[in-house]
mmCIF file of C-alpha atoms in Angstrom:
data_model
loop_
_atom_site.group_PDB
_atom_site.id
_atom_site.type_symbol
_atom_site.label_atom_id
_atom_site.label_comp_id
_atom_site.label_asym_id
_atom_site.label_seq_id
_atom_site.Cartn_x
_atom_site.Cartn_y
_atom_site.Cartn_z
ATOM 1 C CA MET A 1 17.683 91.270 11.316
ATOM 2 C CA SER A 2 14.699 89.475 12.847
ATOM 3 C CA SER A 3 13.017 86.663 10.918
ATOM 4 C CA THR A 4 9.364 85.656 10.465
ATOM 5 C CA GLU A 5 8.116 82.098 10.741
ATOM 6 C CA ALA A 6 6.087 80.867 7.769
ATOM 7 C CA LEU A 7 4.557 77.651 6.523
ATOM 8 C CA GLU A 8 6.059 76.533 3.225
ATOM 9 C CA VAL A 9 3.726 74.274 1.232
ATOM 10 C CA THR A 10 5.178 72.381 -1.735
ATOM 11 C CA VAL A 11 2.626 70.852 -4.108
ATOM 12 C CA THR A 12 3.679 68.462 -6.880
ATOM 13 C CA ALA A 13 1.727 66.728 -9.623
ATOM 14 C CA PRO A 14 2.622 64.738 -12.752
ATOM 15 C CA ILE A 15 0.234 66.787 -14.881
ATOM 16 C CA ALA A 16 -1.841 69.967 -14.520
ATOM 17 C CA SER A 17 -3.873 72.190 -16.797
ATOM 18 C CA PHE A 18 -5.026 75.775 -16.191
ATOM 19 C CA ARG A 19 -7.542 77.167 -18.666
ATOM 20 C CA ASN A 20 -7.391 80.865 -19.459
ATOM 21 C CA PRO A 21 -10.922 82.141 -18.674
ATOM 22 C CA LEU A 22 -10.481 85.163 -20.955
ATOM 23 C CA TYR A 23 -11.011 82.880 -23.981
ATOM 24 C CA GLN A 24 -14.493 81.488 -24.580
ATOM 25 C CA GLY A 25 -15.183 78.462 -26.766
ATOM 26 C CA ILE A 26 -11.537 77.417 -27.013
ATOM 27 C CA GLN A 27 -9.121 75.849 -24.542
ATOM 28 C CA VAL A 28 -6.120 78.133 -24.060
ATOM 29 C CA GLY A 29 -3.744 77.187 -21.282
ATOM 30 C CA LEU A 30 -2.000 79.413 -18.742
ATOM 31 C CA PRO A 31 1.683 78.929 -17.835
ATOM 32 C CA CYS A 32 0.859 78.933 -14.111
ATOM 33 C CA PRO A 33 -2.221 78.661 -11.884
ATOM 34 C CA PRO A 34 -4.124 81.895 -11.154
ATOM 35 C CA PRO A 35 -4.289 83.055 -7.520
ATOM 36 C CA SER A 36 -7.973 82.035 -7.385
ATOM 37 C CA THR A 37 -7.036 78.447 -8.275
ATOM 38 C CA VAL A 38 -4.422 78.223 -5.530
ATOM 39 C CA GLY A 39 -6.836 79.816 -3.057
ATOM 40 C CA GLY A 40 -9.495 77.268 -3.999
ATOM 41 C CA MET A 41 -7.044 74.423 -3.452
ATOM 42 C CA LEU A 42 -6.284 75.740 0.034
ATOM 43 C CA ALA A 43 -10.012 76.133 0.793
ATOM 44 C CA ALA A 44 -10.577 72.489 -0.177
ATOM 45 C CA THR A 45 -8.066 71.350 2.448
ATOM 46 C CA VAL A 46 -10.128 72.938 5.243
ATOM 47 C CA GLY A 47 -13.458 71.896 3.725
ATOM 48 C CA ASP A 48 -15.012 75.126 2.449
ATOM 49 C CA TRP A 49 -14.489 78.873 2.136
ATOM 50 C CA GLU A 50 -16.320 79.533 5.418
ATOM 51 C CA SER A 51 -13.382 77.925 7.206
ATOM 52 C CA VAL A 52 -10.822 80.167 5.488
ATOM 53 C CA PRO A 53 -9.897 83.418 7.288
ATOM 54 C CA GLY A 54 -10.909 86.297 5.036
ATOM 55 C CA ASN A 55 -7.513 88.000 5.221
ATOM 56 C CA THR A 56 -5.536 84.923 4.116
ATOM 57 C CA ARG A 57 -2.740 85.836 1.711
ATOM 58 C CA PHE A 58 0.159 83.876 0.285
ATOM 59 C CA ALA A 59 3.225 84.216 -1.914
ATOM 60 C CA MET A 60 3.853 81.604 -4.584
ATOM 61 C CA THR A 61 6.301 80.215 -7.122
ATOM 62 C CA PHE A 62 5.489 77.725 -9.856
ATOM 63 C CA SER A 63 7.509 75.673 -12.328
ATOM 64 C CA ALA A 64 6.859 72.916 -14.850
ATOM 65 C CA GLU A 65 9.379 70.613 -16.501
ATOM 66 C CA GLY A 66 7.436 70.242 -19.749
ATOM 67 C CA SER A 67 4.242 71.000 -21.642
ATOM 68 C CA GLY A 68 2.089 69.536 -24.386
ATOM 69 C CA ILE A 69 -1.289 69.443 -26.075
ATOM 70 C CA ASP A 70 -3.788 66.598 -26.077
ATOM 71 C CA LEU A 71 -7.496 66.240 -26.876
ATOM 72 C CA GLU A 72 -10.344 66.612 -24.408
ATOM 73 C CA THR A 73 -14.100 66.282 -24.671
ATOM 74 C CA TYR A 74 -15.665 69.726 -24.376
ATOM 75 C CA HIS A 75 -19.278 70.307 -23.306
ATOM 76 C CA PRO A 76 -20.432 73.844 -24.232
ATOM 77 C CA ALA A 77 -22.840 75.629 -21.886
ATOM 78 C CA ALA A 78 -25.762 76.728 -24.069
ATOM 79 C CA THR A 79 -29.518 77.173 -23.802
ATOM 80 C CA LYS A 80 -30.280 75.295 -27.029
ATOM 81 C CA ALA A 81 -29.854 71.529 -26.915
ATOM 82 C CA ALA A 82 -28.226 71.418 -30.336
ATOM 83 C CA SER A 83 -25.529 73.794 -29.138
ATOM 84 C CA ARG A 84 -24.668 71.574 -26.170
ATOM 85 C CA ASN A 85 -23.360 68.667 -28.217
ATOM 86 C CA ALA A 86 -19.975 67.453 -26.995
ATOM 87 C CA THR A 87 -17.033 68.291 -29.199
ATOM 88 C CA ILE A 88 -13.283 67.711 -29.136
ATOM 89 C CA LYS A 89 -10.872 70.512 -28.278
ATOM 90 C CA ASP A 90 -7.117 70.813 -27.906
ATOM 91 C CA ARG A 91 -6.057 71.045 -24.265
ATOM 92 C CA HIS A 92 -2.801 72.598 -23.144
ATOM 93 C CA PHE A 93 -1.184 70.846 -20.199
ATOM 94 C CA LEU A 94 1.956 71.083 -18.075
ATOM 95 C CA THR A 95 3.998 68.166 -16.760
ATOM 96 C CA HIS A 96 5.890 67.513 -13.525
ATOM 97 C CA ILE A 97 4.777 70.710 -11.877
ATOM 98 C CA THR A 98 5.891 72.186 -8.564
ATOM 99 C CA LEU A 99 3.867 74.855 -6.791
ATOM 100 C CA THR A 100 5.296 76.373 -3.614
ATOM 101 C CA THR A 101 3.265 78.696 -1.431
ATOM 102 C CA TRP A 102 4.207 80.523 1.737
ATOM 103 C CA LEU A 103 1.577 81.305 4.388
ATOM 104 C CA LEU A 104 2.294 83.791 7.162
ATOM 105 C CA GLN A 105 -0.868 83.471 9.301
ATOM 106 C CA ASP A 106 -2.807 80.634 10.976
ATOM 107 C CA LEU A 107 0.149 78.305 10.525
ATOM 108 C CA ASP A 108 -1.134 75.546 12.812
ATOM 109 C CA MET A 109 -4.499 75.445 11.042
ATOM 110 C CA TRP A 110 -2.997 75.256 7.560
ATOM 111 C CA GLU A 111 -0.350 72.739 8.566
ATOM 112 C CA GLN A 112 -2.992 70.383 9.947
ATOM 113 C CA ALA A 113 -5.343 70.916 7.001
ATOM 114 C CA ILE A 114 -2.732 70.199 4.348
ATOM 115 C CA ARG A 115 -1.482 67.102 6.144
ATOM 116 C CA THR A 116 -5.046 65.730 6.509
ATOM 117 C CA PRO A 117 -7.180 67.558 3.917
ATOM 118 C CA VAL A 118 -10.970 67.385 4.007
ATOM 119 C CA TRP A 119 -11.106 66.930 0.232
ATOM 120 C CA PRO A 120 -8.528 65.250 -2.035
ATOM 121 C CA LEU A 121 -5.799 67.626 -3.114
ATOM 122 C CA ARG A 122 -6.347 68.839 -6.683
ATOM 123 C CA LEU A 123 -4.720 71.602 -8.685
ATOM 124 C CA GLY A 124 -6.488 72.800 -11.817
ATOM 125 C CA ARG A 125 -8.872 70.207 -13.270
ATOM 126 C CA SER A 126 -10.823 68.004 -10.861
ATOM 127 C CA GLN A 127 -9.175 64.846 -12.223
ATOM 128 C CA ASP A 128 -5.586 66.088 -11.747
ATOM 129 C CA LEU A 129 -4.591 64.947 -8.275
ATOM 130 C CA ALA A 130 -1.611 66.412 -6.450
ATOM 131 C CA THR A 131 0.441 65.771 -3.335
ATOM 132 C CA ALA A 132 1.736 68.264 -0.783
ATOM 133 C CA ARG A 133 4.288 68.499 1.971
ATOM 134 C CA THR A 134 4.805 71.242 4.528
ATOM 135 C CA ARG A 135 7.628 72.603 6.614
ATOM 136 C CA ARG A 136 8.177 75.569 8.906
ATOM 137 C CA VAL A 137 10.705 78.077 7.574
ATOM 138 C CA HIS A 138 12.021 81.464 8.617
ATOM 139 C CA LEU A 139 11.846 84.369 6.191
ATOM 140 C CA THR A 140 13.568 87.734 6.219
ATOM 141 C CA PRO A 141 11.140 90.669 6.019
ATOM 142 C CA GLY A 142 11.655 93.235 3.255
ATOM 143 C CA GLY A 143 14.742 93.676 1.131
ATOM 144 C CA THR A 144 15.212 92.507 -2.444
ATOM 145 C CA GLY A 145 15.399 89.031 -3.918
ATOM 146 C CA THR A 146 15.391 87.091 -7.164
ATOM 147 C CA GLN A 147 12.112 87.002 -9.095
ATOM 148 C CA GLY A 148 12.725 83.474 -10.369
ATOM 149 C CA HIS A 149 9.475 81.542 -10.903
ATOM 150 C CA ALA A 150 7.393 83.765 -8.624
ATOM 151 C CA LEU A 151 3.960 85.012 -9.624
ATOM 152 C CA ILE A 152 3.963 88.690 -8.663
ATOM 153 C CA PRO A 153 1.625 91.672 -9.032
ATOM 154 C CA HIS A 154 2.433 93.638 -12.170
ATOM 155 C CA ALA A 155 2.956 96.771 -10.060
ATOM 156 C CA THR A 156 6.034 95.187 -8.468
ATOM 157 C CA ARG A 157 8.913 97.301 -9.776
ATOM 158 C CA PRO A 158 10.967 95.291 -12.316
ATOM 159 C CA ASP A 159 14.731 95.395 -12.698
ATOM 160 C CA PRO A 160 15.284 97.627 -15.786
ATOM 161 C CA ALA A 161 18.641 95.961 -16.466
ATOM 162 C CA VAL A 162 17.005 92.540 -17.000
ATOM 163 C CA ARG A 163 15.044 91.856 -20.181
ATOM 164 C CA ASN A 164 13.280 88.755 -18.872
ATOM 165 C CA ASN A 165 10.903 90.332 -16.368
ATOM 166 C CA GLY A 166 8.114 87.910 -17.188
ATOM 167 C CA GLU A 167 4.861 87.795 -19.133
ATOM 168 C CA GLN A 168 2.068 90.190 -18.175
ATOM 169 C CA MET A 169 -1.253 88.420 -17.603
ATOM 170 C CA GLN A 170 -4.783 89.207 -16.468
ATOM 171 C CA LEU A 171 -5.701 86.504 -13.956
ATOM 172 C CA PRO A 172 -8.679 85.907 -11.672
ATOM 173 C CA THR A 173 -7.780 86.739 -8.088
ATOM 174 C CA ALA A 174 -11.079 85.837 -6.420
ATOM 175 C CA ILE A 175 -14.410 84.410 -7.623
ATOM 176 C CA THR A 176 -17.756 84.540 -5.821
ATOM 177 C CA LEU A 177 -19.261 81.249 -4.722
ATOM 178 C CA ASP A 178 -21.979 81.489 -7.389
ATOM 179 C CA ARG A 179 -19.258 82.277 -9.986
ATOM 180 C CA ALA A 180 -21.201 85.374 -11.060
ATOM 181 C CA ARG A 181 -18.426 87.858 -10.257
ATOM 182 C CA THR A 182 -14.677 87.757 -10.621
ATOM 183 C CA ALA A 183 -12.016 90.059 -9.203
ATOM 184 C CA TRP A 184 -9.223 90.321 -11.772
ATOM 185 C CA GLY A 185 -5.624 91.341 -11.253
ATOM 186 C CA THR A 186 -2.631 92.090 -13.450
ATOM 187 C CA TYR A 187 0.346 89.827 -12.732
ATOM 188 C CA ARG A 188 3.748 88.926 -14.143
ATOM 189 C CA TYR A 189 5.269 85.469 -14.401
ATOM 190 C CA ALA A 190 8.451 84.213 -16.094
ATOM 191 C CA HIS A 191 8.169 80.505 -16.901
ATOM 192 C CA THR A 192 11.889 80.386 -17.694
ATOM 193 C CA ALA A 193 12.745 81.971 -14.312
ATOM 194 C CA SER A 194 13.727 85.626 -14.284
ATOM 195 C CA PRO A 195 17.083 86.622 -12.744
ATOM 196 C CA ALA A 196 15.674 90.089 -11.986
ATOM 197 C CA GLN A 197 16.085 91.516 -8.507
ATOM 198 C CA ILE A 198 12.774 92.848 -7.185
ATOM 199 C CA PRO A 199 11.555 94.430 -3.936
ATOM 200 C CA ALA A 200 10.129 91.722 -1.707
ATOM 201 C CA ASP A 201 7.771 91.461 1.219
ATOM 202 C CA TYR A 202 9.984 88.609 2.416
ATOM 203 C CA THR A 203 12.993 86.697 1.143
ATOM 204 C CA THR A 204 13.919 83.069 1.656
ATOM 205 C CA PRO A 205 17.375 81.991 2.892
ATOM 206 C CA ASP A 206 18.368 81.193 -0.717
ATOM 207 C CA GLY A 207 17.389 84.667 -1.960
ATOM 208 C CA GLN A 208 13.954 83.984 -3.497
ATOM 209 C CA ALA A 209 11.800 87.109 -3.450
ATOM 210 C CA LEU A 210 8.339 86.533 -1.989
ATOM 211 C CA VAL A 211 5.577 89.025 -2.768
ATOM 212 C CA LEU A 212 2.236 88.494 -1.022
ATOM 213 C CA LEU A 213 -0.666 88.282 -3.461
ATOM 214 C CA PRO A 214 -4.067 89.874 -2.764
ATOM 215 C CA PRO A 215 -6.615 87.855 -0.738
ATOM 216 C CA THR A 216 -8.416 85.186 -2.780
ATOM 217 C CA HIS A 217 -11.479 84.792 -0.544
ATOM 218 C CA PRO A 218 -14.794 85.038 -2.488
ATOM 219 C CA HIS A 219 -15.937 88.048 -0.432
ATOM 220 C CA THR A 220 -13.064 89.954 -2.099
ATOM 221 C CA ALA A 221 -14.824 89.564 -5.449
ATOM 222 C CA LEU A 222 -18.038 90.893 -3.918
ATOM 223 C CA ALA A 223 -16.229 93.888 -2.449
ATOM 224 C CA THR A 224 -14.672 94.844 -5.794
ATOM 225 C CA ALA A 225 -17.728 94.202 -7.957
#
């Protein structure tokens, strides 16, 4: 069977935090970054969204070795000055994280951008810096593979024989530049790694199923609004 060349990007960080935007006024953490967050990180490497091809898609896996809760100063957005007073909130965070993404198009552009990013590499909060490394890999189109730590669309058919098919979540896929509109998607993610076999767009040599996520470009949010 023929293979497809892809760019594998592995991002690591000692700490990361992903706030669930469905909750207002409290800090509730997500177990993995939403597609919009990963797309924004990629856009930062090339400088801005205008430099990102509109049809860019990626598959991703994510894992964290630990988690915890600390305190963070929270500044509410409010029209009345009295309501904008800083307060202290619990913040959920993840430790020793590894995000791996696979890009199938514009490999030379992304490889150069990630090696010499325009903006410092961040994942999640602006103060949480990350590092990245890239390599060219060959993937097998189609077939089935292990779900593992992959973030996948909820519509991806689960293995009925496996109970751990992951948590269902509503996550932002794309956000307009003015942050006025958000395109949401339903996804599944198993933070303990699911052994389920699922249909894949591509599989890695070690059997990881890769399912391409929808485009994260801001114009996607405009198109679906």
